[in-house]
Every structure is written in C-alpha cells, then in structure tokens.
mmCIF file of C-alpha atoms in Angstrom:
data_model
loop_
_atom_site.group_PDB
_atom_site.id
_atom_site.type_symbol
_atom_site.label_atom_id
_atom_site.label_comp_id
_atom_site.label_asym_id
_atom_site.label_seq_id
_atom_site.Cartn_x
_atom_site.Cartn_y
_atom_site.Cartn_z
ATOM 1 C CA MET A 1 45.015 196.511 102.592
ATOM 2 C CA THR A 2 42.232 196.961 100.004
ATOM 3 C CA ASP A 3 44.263 199.662 98.192
ATOM 4 C CA PHE A 4 47.213 197.246 98.137
ATOM 5 C CA LEU A 5 45.096 194.579 96.415
ATOM 6 C CA ASN A 6 43.765 197.124 93.942
ATOM 7 C CA ASP A 7 47.309 198.190 93.082
ATOM 8 C CA ILE A 8 48.310 194.546 92.495
ATOM 9 C CA ARG A 9 45.313 193.998 90.220
ATOM 10 C CA ALA A 10 46.094 197.262 88.430
ATOM 11 C CA GLU A 11 49.526 195.854 87.587
ATOM 12 C CA GLY A 12 47.829 192.914 85.938
ATOM 13 C CA ILE A 13 48.385 190.416 88.721
ATOM 14 C CA TRP A 14 45.114 188.630 89.340
ATOM 15 C CA LEU A 15 44.349 186.741 92.568
ATOM 16 C CA PRO A 16 41.180 184.786 93.269
ATOM 17 C CA ASP A 17 39.067 186.229 96.071
ATOM 18 C CA ARG A 18 39.621 183.234 98.318
ATOM 19 C CA LEU A 19 43.371 183.355 97.863
ATOM 20 C CA ALA A 20 43.392 187.101 98.384
ATOM 21 C CA SER A 21 41.383 186.699 101.599
ATOM 22 C CA ALA A 22 43.781 183.998 102.810
ATOM 23 C CA VAL A 23 46.766 186.261 102.082
ATOM 24 C CA ILE A 24 45.185 189.130 103.976
ATOM 25 C CA PHE A 25 44.360 186.977 106.972
ATOM 26 C CA ALA A 26 47.857 185.460 106.981
ATOM 27 C CA VAL A 27 49.490 188.900 106.891
ATOM 28 C CA VAL A 28 47.214 190.187 109.659
ATOM 29 C CA VAL A 29 47.900 187.154 111.868
ATOM 30 C CA SER A 30 51.665 187.443 111.357
ATOM 31 C CA ILE A 31 51.722 191.144 112.219
ATOM 32 C CA THR A 32 49.524 190.559 115.271
ATOM 33 C CA LEU A 33 51.665 187.714 116.619
ATOM 34 C CA PHE A 34 54.808 189.816 116.176
ATOM 35 C CA ALA A 35 53.195 192.796 117.924
ATOM 36 C CA HIS A 36 51.973 190.552 120.734
ATOM 37 C CA ARG A 37 55.466 189.151 121.312
ATOM 38 C CA ILE A 38 57.014 192.626 121.476
ATOM 39 C CA LEU A 39 54.239 193.911 123.729
ATOM 40 C CA PHE A 40 54.544 191.138 126.324
ATOM 41 C CA ARG A 41 58.317 191.343 126.381
ATOM 42 C CA LEU A 42 57.958 194.985 127.342
ATOM 43 C CA LEU A 43 55.266 194.165 129.896
ATOM 44 C CA ALA A 44 57.397 191.402 131.439
ATOM 45 C CA ARG A 45 60.241 193.861 131.951
ATOM 46 C CA LEU A 46 57.917 196.463 133.416
ATOM 47 C CA VAL A 47 56.459 194.095 136.062
ATOM 48 C CA GLU A 48 59.759 192.502 137.113
ATOM 49 C CA SER A 49 59.970 194.835 140.099
ATOM 50 C CA LYS A 50 56.240 194.785 140.808
ATOM 51 C CA ASP A 51 54.400 192.605 143.319
ATOM 52 C CA LEU A 52 53.169 189.058 142.730
ATOM 53 C CA PHE A 53 49.755 190.149 141.425
ATOM 54 C CA TRP A 54 51.105 192.054 138.428
ATOM 55 C CA ARG A 55 53.692 189.408 137.556
ATOM 56 C CA SER A 56 51.041 186.670 137.709
ATOM 57 C CA LEU A 57 48.578 188.785 135.743
ATOM 58 C CA VAL A 58 50.976 189.297 132.845
ATOM 59 C CA SER A 59 51.987 185.623 132.853
ATOM 60 C CA ARG A 60 48.453 184.205 133.042
ATOM 61 C CA LEU A 61 46.887 186.610 130.533
ATOM 62 C CA GLN A 62 49.484 186.171 127.807
ATOM 63 C CA ARG A 63 47.601 183.487 125.848
ATOM 64 C CA VAL A 64 44.179 185.062 126.304
ATOM 65 C CA VAL A 65 45.410 188.479 125.191
ATOM 66 C CA ARG A 66 47.055 186.851 122.161
ATOM 67 C CA LEU A 67 43.719 185.338 121.152
ATOM 68 C CA ALA A 68 41.926 188.648 121.739
ATOM 69 C CA MET A 69 44.426 190.513 119.579
ATOM 70 C CA LEU A 70 44.074 187.884 116.847
ATOM 71 C CA VAL A 71 40.291 188.168 116.971
ATOM 72 C CA ALA A 72 40.446 191.958 116.662
ATOM 73 C CA ALA A 73 42.963 191.737 113.824
ATOM 74 C CA LEU A 74 40.917 189.124 111.949
ATOM 75 C CA SER A 75 37.873 191.359 112.277
ATOM 76 C CA LEU A 76 39.791 194.160 110.575
ATOM 77 C CA GLY A 77 41.047 191.666 107.997
ATOM 78 C CA ALA A 78 37.479 190.562 107.268
ATOM 79 C CA THR A 79 36.615 194.168 106.483
ATOM 80 C CA ALA A 80 39.558 194.534 104.098
ATOM 81 C CA ALA A 81 39.256 191.094 102.478
ATOM 82 C CA PRO A 82 37.314 190.697 99.210
ATOM 83 C CA LEU A 83 34.336 189.027 100.862
ATOM 84 C CA THR A 84 30.663 189.502 100.188
ATOM 85 C CA ASP A 85 28.700 191.658 102.613
ATOM 86 C CA TYR A 86 27.046 188.583 104.106
ATOM 87 C CA GLN A 87 30.337 186.742 104.524
ATOM 88 C CA ALA A 88 32.070 189.736 106.095
ATOM 89 C CA ALA A 89 29.139 190.383 108.468
ATOM 90 C CA THR A 90 29.026 186.716 109.516
ATOM 91 C CA VAL A 91 32.766 186.546 110.190
ATOM 92 C CA ARG A 92 32.722 189.800 112.174
ATOM 93 C CA HIS A 93 29.712 188.616 114.183
ATOM 94 C CA VAL A 94 31.364 185.320 115.122
ATOM 95 C CA LEU A 95 34.593 187.115 116.018
ATOM 96 C CA LEU A 96 32.685 189.649 118.125
ATOM 97 C CA ILE A 97 31.075 186.860 120.184
ATOM 98 C CA PHE A 98 34.453 185.204 120.597
ATOM 99 C CA PHE A 99 35.976 188.542 121.659
ATOM 100 C CA ILE A 100 33.276 189.024 124.322
ATOM 101 C CA ILE A 101 33.997 185.547 125.690
ATOM 102 C CA LEU A 102 37.725 186.335 125.834
ATOM 103 C CA ILE A 103 37.078 189.592 127.704
ATOM 104 C CA ALA A 104 34.994 187.669 130.258
ATOM 105 C CA ARG A 105 37.809 185.136 130.548
ATOM 106 C CA MET A 106 40.301 187.921 131.215
ATOM 107 C CA ALA A 107 38.073 189.369 133.919
ATOM 108 C CA LYS A 108 37.716 185.985 135.668
ATOM 109 C CA THR A 109 41.463 185.349 135.470
ATOM 110 C CA ALA A 110 42.307 188.760 136.933
ATOM 111 C CA LYS A 111 39.759 188.238 139.696
ATOM 112 C CA HIS A 112 41.118 184.774 140.514
ATOM 113 C CA ILE A 113 44.726 185.996 140.662
ATOM 114 C CA TRP A 114 43.869 188.911 142.935
ATOM 115 C CA MET A 115 41.867 186.770 145.356
ATOM 116 C CA THR A 116 44.522 184.037 145.420
ATOM 117 C CA VAL A 117 47.260 186.552 146.220
ATOM 118 C CA TYR A 118 45.027 188.195 148.827
ATOM 119 C CA LEU A 119 44.270 184.894 150.593
ATOM 120 C CA ARG A 120 47.950 183.948 150.788
ATOM 121 C CA ARG A 121 48.176 186.162 153.869
ATOM 122 C CA PHE A 122 45.719 184.031 155.847
ATOM 123 C CA ARG A 123 46.195 180.473 157.097
ATOM 124 C CA LEU A 124 43.276 178.260 158.044
ATOM 125 C CA ASP A 125 45.560 175.740 159.740
ATOM 126 C CA ALA A 126 46.683 178.248 162.383
ATOM 127 C CA GLU A 127 45.654 177.731 166.002
ATOM 128 C CA ASP A 128 43.735 181.012 166.117
ATOM 129 C CA ASN A 129 42.246 181.178 162.625
ATOM 130 C CA LEU A 130 39.219 183.388 163.313
ATOM 131 C CA LEU A 131 40.511 186.279 161.174
ATOM 132 C CA ALA A 132 41.591 183.911 158.416
ATOM 133 C CA ARG A 133 38.177 182.208 158.305
ATOM 134 C CA LYS A 134 36.487 185.593 158.147
ATOM 135 C CA HIS A 135 38.477 186.785 155.127
ATOM 136 C CA VAL A 136 38.411 183.421 153.339
ATOM 137 C CA THR A 137 34.628 183.222 153.673
ATOM 138 C CA GLN A 138 34.057 186.754 152.405
ATOM 139 C CA THR A 139 36.465 186.267 149.521
ATOM 140 C CA ARG A 140 35.058 182.935 148.361
ATOM 141 C CA ILE A 141 31.447 184.098 148.494
ATOM 142 C CA MET A 142 32.246 187.292 146.616
ATOM 143 C CA GLU A 143 34.310 185.289 144.114
ATOM 144 C CA ARG A 144 31.331 183.113 143.239
ATOM 145 C CA VAL A 145 28.997 186.094 143.047
ATOM 146 C CA ILE A 146 31.434 187.910 140.733
ATOM 147 C CA ASP A 147 31.796 184.784 138.589
ATOM 148 C CA LEU A 148 28.026 184.598 138.232
ATOM 149 C CA LEU A 149 27.806 188.290 137.322
ATOM 150 C CA ILE A 150 30.590 187.960 134.740
ATOM 151 C CA VAL A 151 28.836 185.004 133.106
ATOM 152 C CA VAL A 152 25.485 186.804 133.093
ATOM 153 C CA VAL A 153 26.967 189.967 131.581
ATOM 154 C CA ALA A 154 28.935 187.983 128.966
ATOM 155 C CA VAL A 155 25.934 185.889 127.931
ATOM 156 C CA SER A 156 23.750 189.012 127.780
ATOM 157 C CA ALA A 157 26.337 190.823 125.640
ATOM 158 C CA CYS A 158 26.558 187.837 123.270
ATOM 159 C CA LEU A 159 22.787 187.615 122.926
ATOM 160 C CA MET A 160 22.487 191.345 122.323
ATOM 161 C CA THR A 161 24.651 191.000 119.213
ATOM 162 C CA PHE A 162 21.677 189.308 117.542
ATOM 163 C CA ASP A 163 19.127 191.805 116.263
ATOM 164 C CA ALA A 164 16.116 189.617 117.078
ATOM 165 C CA VAL A 165 17.157 189.124 120.684
ATOM 166 C CA ARG A 166 18.062 192.786 121.117
ATOM 167 C CA GLN A 167 14.688 193.911 119.864
ATOM 168 C CA TYR A 168 12.943 191.385 122.089
ATOM 169 C CA GLY A 169 14.867 192.620 125.086
ATOM 170 C CA VAL A 170 14.017 196.246 124.353
ATOM 171 C CA SER A 171 10.316 195.444 123.898
ATOM 172 C CA LEU A 172 10.316 193.356 127.080
ATOM 173 C CA LEU A 173 11.831 196.171 129.130
ATOM 174 C CA ALA A 174 9.469 198.693 127.562
ATOM 175 C CA SER A 175 6.333 196.655 128.185
ATOM 176 C CA ALA A 176 7.274 195.459 131.724
ATOM 177 C CA GLY A 177 4.187 193.301 131.598
ATOM 178 C CA VAL A 178 3.268 189.712 132.316
ATOM 179 C CA ALA A 179 6.439 188.327 130.715
ATOM 180 C CA GLY A 180 8.584 190.327 133.134
ATOM 181 C CA ILE A 181 6.585 189.030 136.084
ATOM 182 C CA VAL A 182 6.920 185.434 134.891
ATOM 183 C CA VAL A 183 10.680 185.806 134.452
ATOM 184 C CA GLY A 184 10.972 187.402 137.891
ATOM 185 C CA LEU A 185 9.051 184.559 139.528
ATOM 186 C CA ALA A 186 11.119 181.961 137.680
ATOM 187 C CA LEU A 187 14.364 183.560 138.839
ATOM 188 C CA GLN A 188 13.191 184.108 142.415
ATOM 189 C CA PRO A 189 15.105 181.124 143.933
ATOM 190 C CA VAL A 190 18.300 182.098 142.090
ATOM 191 C CA LEU A 191 18.050 185.751 143.063
ATOM 192 C CA LYS A 192 17.117 184.803 146.619
ATOM 193 C CA ASN A 193 20.268 182.732 147.053
ATOM 194 C CA LEU A 194 22.367 185.343 145.243
ATOM 195 C CA PHE A 195 21.339 188.105 147.636
ATOM 196 C CA ALA A 196 21.626 185.689 150.560
ATOM 197 C CA GLY A 197 25.232 185.046 149.513
ATOM 198 C CA ILE A 198 25.975 188.775 149.461
ATOM 199 C CA GLN A 199 24.354 189.156 152.884
ATOM 200 C CA LEU A 200 26.366 186.224 154.260
ATOM 201 C CA ALA A 201 29.588 187.761 152.957
ATOM 202 C CA ILE A 202 28.822 191.062 154.700
ATOM 203 C CA THR A 203 27.293 189.927 158.001
ATOM 204 C CA GLN A 204 29.088 186.556 158.219
ATOM 205 C CA PRO A 205 26.839 184.463 160.473
ATOM 206 C CA ILE A 206 28.901 181.525 159.174
ATOM 207 C CA ARG A 207 32.450 181.226 157.880
ATOM 208 C CA ILE A 208 34.627 178.559 156.310
ATOM 209 C CA ASP A 209 35.624 175.946 158.932
ATOM 210 C CA ASP A 210 32.981 177.146 161.432
ATOM 211 C CA ALA A 211 31.582 174.423 163.704
ATOM 212 C CA LEU A 212 27.780 174.393 163.349
ATOM 213 C CA LEU A 213 24.869 172.495 164.835
ATOM 214 C CA VAL A 214 22.194 172.422 162.129
ATOM 215 C CA GLU A 215 19.130 170.211 161.889
ATOM 216 C CA GLY A 216 20.429 168.175 164.824
ATOM 217 C CA GLU A 217 23.727 167.479 163.005
ATOM 218 C CA TRP A 218 27.175 168.728 164.037
ATOM 219 C CA GLY A 219 29.731 169.538 161.375
ATOM 220 C CA ARG A 220 32.130 172.087 159.941
ATOM 221 C CA VAL A 221 31.553 174.432 157.011
ATOM 222 C CA GLU A 222 33.526 172.894 154.175
ATOM 223 C CA GLU A 223 32.396 174.989 151.215
ATOM 224 C CA ILE A 224 30.238 178.030 150.524
ATOM 225 C CA THR A 225 29.112 178.443 146.923
ATOM 226 C CA SER A 226 26.865 181.044 145.306
ATOM 227 C CA THR A 227 23.765 178.910 145.987
ATOM 228 C CA TYR A 228 24.448 176.410 148.781
ATOM 229 C CA VAL A 229 26.611 175.549 151.805
ATOM 230 C CA VAL A 230 28.324 172.176 152.334
ATOM 231 C CA LEU A 231 28.831 170.928 155.899
ATOM 232 C CA GLN A 232 31.222 168.070 156.584
ATOM 233 C CA LEU A 233 29.624 166.149 159.444
ATOM 234 C CA TRP A 234 31.567 164.426 162.196
ATOM 235 C CA ASP A 235 31.165 161.018 160.507
ATOM 236 C CA TRP A 236 32.345 162.389 157.092
ATOM 237 C CA ARG A 237 28.855 162.712 155.641
ATOM 238 C CA ARG A 238 28.001 165.950 153.798
ATOM 239 C CA LEU A 239 24.963 168.074 154.607
ATOM 240 C CA VAL A 240 24.031 170.469 151.788
ATOM 241 C CA LEU A 241 21.825 173.457 152.612
ATOM 242 C CA PRO A 242 20.750 176.477 150.530
ATOM 243 C CA LEU A 243 22.297 179.828 151.395
ATOM 244 C CA SER A 244 18.915 181.264 152.326
ATOM 245 C CA TYR A 245 18.629 178.669 155.141
ATOM 246 C CA PHE A 246 21.244 180.531 157.195
ATOM 247 C CA ILE A 247 19.375 183.809 156.787
ATOM 248 C CA GLU A 248 15.874 182.555 157.582
ATOM 249 C CA LYS A 249 16.312 179.742 160.156
ATOM 250 C CA PRO A 250 18.076 179.457 163.537
ATOM 251 C CA PHE A 251 21.206 177.376 163.970
ATOM 252 C CA GLN A 252 24.090 177.086 166.426
ATOM 253 C CA ASN A 253 27.517 178.456 165.561
ATOM 254 C CA TRP A 254 30.113 177.138 168.008
ATOM 255 C CA THR A 255 32.939 179.267 166.613
ATOM 256 C CA ARG A 256 31.231 182.611 165.959
ATOM 257 C CA GLU A 257 33.544 184.812 168.057
ATOM 258 C CA SER A 258 36.195 182.289 169.113
ATOM 259 C CA SER A 259 36.829 178.576 168.791
ATOM 260 C CA ALA A 260 37.180 177.955 172.555
ATOM 261 C CA LEU A 261 34.281 176.041 174.156
ATOM 262 C CA ILE A 262 33.234 174.807 177.589
ATOM 263 C CA GLY A 263 32.409 171.118 177.732
ATOM 264 C CA THR A 264 29.932 169.592 180.175
ATOM 265 C CA VAL A 265 30.187 166.210 181.887
ATOM 266 C CA MET A 266 27.216 165.005 183.954
ATOM 267 C CA ILE A 267 27.651 162.211 186.502
ATOM 268 C CA TYR A 268 25.182 160.740 189.006
ATOM 269 C CA LEU A 269 26.606 159.439 192.307
ATOM 270 C CA ASP A 270 25.408 158.229 195.660
ATOM 271 C CA TYR A 271 24.946 160.790 198.442
ATOM 272 C CA SER A 272 27.818 159.229 200.370
ATOM 273 C CA VAL A 273 30.529 160.345 197.914
ATOM 274 C CA PRO A 274 32.746 163.244 199.144
ATOM 275 C CA VAL A 275 32.272 166.063 196.617
ATOM 276 C CA GLU A 276 35.589 167.696 197.547
ATOM 277 C CA ALA A 277 37.452 164.532 196.550
ATOM 278 C CA ILE A 278 35.659 164.506 193.184
ATOM 279 C CA ARG A 279 36.490 168.198 192.698
ATOM 280 C CA ALA A 280 40.163 167.670 193.507
ATOM 281 C CA ARG A 281 40.395 164.698 191.150
ATOM 282 C CA VAL A 282 38.756 166.594 188.276
ATOM 283 C CA GLU A 283 41.211 169.465 188.717
ATOM 284 C CA GLN A 284 44.101 166.994 188.613
ATOM 285 C CA ILE A 285 42.756 165.405 185.441
ATOM 286 C CA ALA A 286 42.332 168.795 183.740
ATOM 287 C CA LYS A 287 45.786 170.097 184.702
ATOM 288 C CA ALA A 288 47.470 166.881 183.550
ATOM 289 C CA SER A 289 45.677 166.885 180.178
ATOM 290 C CA THR A 290 47.222 168.447 177.076
ATOM 291 C CA LEU A 291 43.703 169.237 175.830
ATOM 292 C CA TRP A 292 42.775 171.674 178.610
ATOM 293 C CA ASP A 293 43.340 175.359 177.826
ATOM 294 C CA GLY A 294 43.753 176.349 181.498
ATOM 295 C CA ARG A 295 40.694 178.596 181.635
ATOM 296 C CA VAL A 296 37.678 176.762 183.093
ATOM 297 C CA VAL A 297 37.396 173.762 185.426
ATOM 298 C CA ASN A 298 34.438 173.532 187.784
ATOM 299 C CA VAL A 299 32.589 170.870 189.773
ATOM 300 C CA ALA A 300 29.166 171.576 191.292
ATOM 301 C CA VAL A 301 26.190 169.619 192.641
ATOM 302 C CA THR A 302 23.345 170.808 190.424
ATOM 303 C CA ASP A 303 20.425 168.596 191.492
ATOM 304 C CA PHE A 304 19.161 165.987 193.969
ATOM 305 C CA ARG A 305 17.292 162.928 192.732
ATOM 306 C CA GLU A 306 15.469 160.221 194.718
ATOM 307 C CA THR A 307 18.496 157.917 194.861
ATOM 308 C CA VAL A 308 21.460 159.937 193.512
ATOM 309 C CA MET A 309 22.774 163.467 193.294
ATOM 310 C CA GLU A 310 23.649 165.151 190.024
ATOM 311 C CA ILE A 311 27.180 166.519 189.672
ATOM 312 C CA ARG A 312 28.062 168.800 186.765
ATOM 313 C CA ILE A 313 31.670 169.100 185.618
ATOM 314 C CA LEU A 314 32.801 171.950 183.341
ATOM 315 C CA VAL A 315 36.098 171.970 181.435
ATOM 316 C CA SER A 316 37.240 174.190 178.572
ATOM 317 C CA ALA A 317 39.422 173.642 175.513
ATOM 318 C CA SER A 318 40.639 175.670 172.549
ATOM 319 C CA ASN A 319 38.173 174.245 170.006
ATOM 320 C CA SER A 320 35.163 171.973 169.704
ATOM 321 C CA GLY A 321 37.136 168.861 168.755
ATOM 322 C CA ARG A 322 39.513 169.181 171.709
ATOM 323 C CA THR A 323 36.579 169.920 174.007
ATOM 324 C CA PHE A 324 34.864 166.687 173.003
ATOM 325 C CA ASP A 325 38.044 164.674 173.551
ATOM 326 C CA LEU A 326 38.618 166.360 176.936
ATOM 327 C CA ARG A 327 35.106 165.466 178.071
ATOM 328 C CA CYS A 328 35.733 161.831 177.166
ATOM 329 C CA GLU A 329 39.053 161.878 179.022
ATOM 330 C CA VAL A 330 37.425 163.298 182.152
ATOM 331 C CA ARG A 331 34.702 160.638 182.077
ATOM 332 C CA GLU A 332 37.158 157.773 181.670
ATOM 333 C CA LYS A 333 39.608 158.849 184.365
ATOM 334 C CA LEU A 334 36.949 159.972 186.833
ATOM 335 C CA ILE A 335 34.963 156.736 186.717
ATOM 336 C CA ASP A 336 38.191 154.778 187.162
ATOM 337 C CA PHE A 337 39.000 156.892 190.234
ATOM 338 C CA ILE A 338 35.534 156.404 191.751
ATOM 339 C CA ARG A 339 35.568 152.675 191.092
ATOM 340 C CA ARG A 340 38.925 152.323 192.866
ATOM 341 C CA GLU A 341 38.536 154.807 195.750
ATOM 342 C CA TYR A 342 34.781 155.064 196.358
ATOM 343 C CA PRO A 343 33.070 151.991 194.900
ATOM 344 C CA ALA A 344 30.126 152.405 197.266
ATOM 345 C CA ALA A 345 29.396 155.810 195.724
ATOM 346 C CA LEU A 346 28.320 154.328 192.405
ATOM 347 C CA PRO A 347 24.543 154.429 191.906
ATOM 348 C CA ARG A 348 22.773 151.345 193.245
ATOM 349 C CA MET A 349 19.303 150.289 194.234
ATOM 350 C CA ARG A 350 18.662 149.758 197.961
ATOM 351 C CA ALA A 351 16.091 147.324 199.351
ATOM 352 C CA VAL A 352 15.263 146.378 202.972
ATOM 353 C CA MET A 353 14.275 142.714 203.271
ATOM 354 C CA ASN A 354 11.585 141.831 205.824
ATOM 355 C CA GLU A 355 12.857 138.687 207.614
ATOM 356 C CA GLN A 356 9.720 138.104 209.839
ATOM 357 C CA PRO A 357 7.714 136.055 207.292
ATOM 358 C CA ALA A 358 10.702 133.721 206.770
ATOM 359 C CA GLN A 359 10.979 133.082 210.534
ATOM 360 C CA ASP A 360 7.274 132.316 210.786
ATOM 361 C CA ARG A 361 7.601 129.762 208.001
ATOM 362 C CA ARG A 362 10.545 128.065 209.733
ATOM 363 C CA GLN A 363 8.641 127.850 213.053
ATOM 364 C CA ALA A 364 5.568 126.411 211.298
ATOM 365 C CA ALA A 365 7.774 123.810 209.648
ATOM 366 C CA GLU A 366 9.365 122.802 212.972
ATOM 367 C CA GLN A 367 6.000 122.444 214.715
ATOM 368 C CA ALA A 368 4.723 120.264 211.915
#
C-alpha cells in the first residue's frame, strides 16, 4: 500500500496525508468486508449438515468476527498509512485493546452456545428431575466461573499492553513482597467464593431447585452465581447466602438423592380411642389421595402422656410440596373422622367433684 502511494506521488499526483490515510482505510475496510462476506457464506454451507452447536456458532459469531477482521485490517492500514510514529502507535494500541475485547466476546459467546445446547437435553419440569438438576447446577456454576476467568484474562491482557503496567506487574511478581500479601488478603473473599463455586460444581451438596432448610428457613435453590446462592422461600422471599456458607456450615437438603419425602403427623388422643380404627382410616385417606406415592403409610403409638397418648402418622409423597399438602389433608380428614365417630376420644380435662360439702351446707340451711 505504501509502494502504491509512492508510485502515485512519483507520477506527480499529490495527496494530503489525511486524505491518503482515509483512502487507505477505506480500501482496507472494503476488502475486509468483501472477504468476510465470502468467508461466512462458505462457513454457512459447511455447517448446514452439522449439529445445532456449529450452526449457532457461525450465526452468532458473524458480527463479532466481522469487527475483529476490521480491527486487524485497520491495524495493518495504520502501518501503511502516512501517519506519524506516535499516531500509528496510538491507533494500533487502541485497536489491539479492542481486538482483545472482541476475542473475549467470542469466547463467551462460544461458551454460552455450547452450554445452552448441552442443557437442552435436560428438563427441570420433569417429575424425576434429579439428573437434570445435577447437570444444570454444574453447568451454571462452571459458566459463571468461566465468565469470571475470561474477564480477568481479558482485563489483564489489556493492561499488559501498557508499558508502565507491564513493568509494574513484572516487578511485583519478582519481588513477591508486602504488596503481593496485601493483594492476596484483599482478594481472599473473592477467591474463597470462587474456589467454593468450583467445589460445589464438583461435589454438588446443593443443586438448582433443591429443597433446603437453612437458617431455620425452608426454600428452593433458585440461582447459583459465582459468589452467592439465592433461595426462594416458601412465602416468596429470597434468602441470599455466600457460596462458602454451603461448604463451611451444616444445612438440610431434602432432595439430595431423591425428591420423595416422608411426612409426619402427630396427634394426641384419649386412651379410649381404638388405635386400629385410626390406622384403618389413615390408610383409607392415603389410598384415596392423589398426593400419596404408595410407598409409606404407618400409624404407631409413640408415647404416653398424663392425660393423652401420642400417635405418630407417617405418609410419603413424591416431593416436599406434595408431602406438606398430604400432611394437611391427613390432619383435616382424620380430625373430621374422630369428631364424628369418636368424639369422646378428643383430649379433655377430667375432674371429680366432691359433693359432700354441698350436702352439709344444705343440711345446715334446713336446720337453721
């Protein structure tokens, strides 16, 4: 391109430097756009028979790749254009930073497409969604960790294009002194949650849509980010906890291996109630309910109190929400049955009245 300008000037045609630079940039942009169009037409034909990932990748990266090609072409144009050394260096530096950002954008787009296509095979709304929750949790945690790493690498690469920052970084790594310790302490919470997220993705003590009992609150895991976990509580409140909480502190996971749970109903009745009748009625309630999973139904006398006996009823359902509703159904129908069939069996206080003092008072009144 420089030889072309020299030949034009040798023929006596003079162009100002600014106009010459504009012509060079215009020619470079035109050639690049034409090459980009030809390239992506060929790529579109090549991926027509490929799977969804490759077709989506070519479609989603078309604009970003166009910008990246333009940035690279403009960088070459800045070298060939009649610019001063300072102007050329400044333009190339800005374009280099922009190119690094575009590369990071391409990496995030490719990662997002792959994970989206991968998660299409799993459905969280299925009845048995244990496998789906496992893969969705791992994928989303790793997605956020990868996003963080891409941003860190891109920002580091951009900063290292500046000589002052690059020299500072080299001296900092070489000294490994107090400054390194201060930076390490400052980043401790971030790194702690980052490694906790990686550990959660591998060991999976919690997953998306798991039912948890944490800090005395029951809720489901709604979101897992790179630093915190969001629980949607039963009354639609949100409980936000750091990732490290689930590594360092105990909590209850009601859906760790399966979503099925056994619900407990405690009732206190008079000693006169026939336990077999209560047991038969509970079995009828469970079998007639659409919430019962057909696995567990049990009635047992678990304790004797001064005035009542304690009866424990166990029923099972396919998940925590259905178990709660089944427990309520058993309570409602059982108390209605006892009130109708055995009203005397309901807990009551007994008292024996001593009638002798009343008779003495009546006799004293008559004698008077």
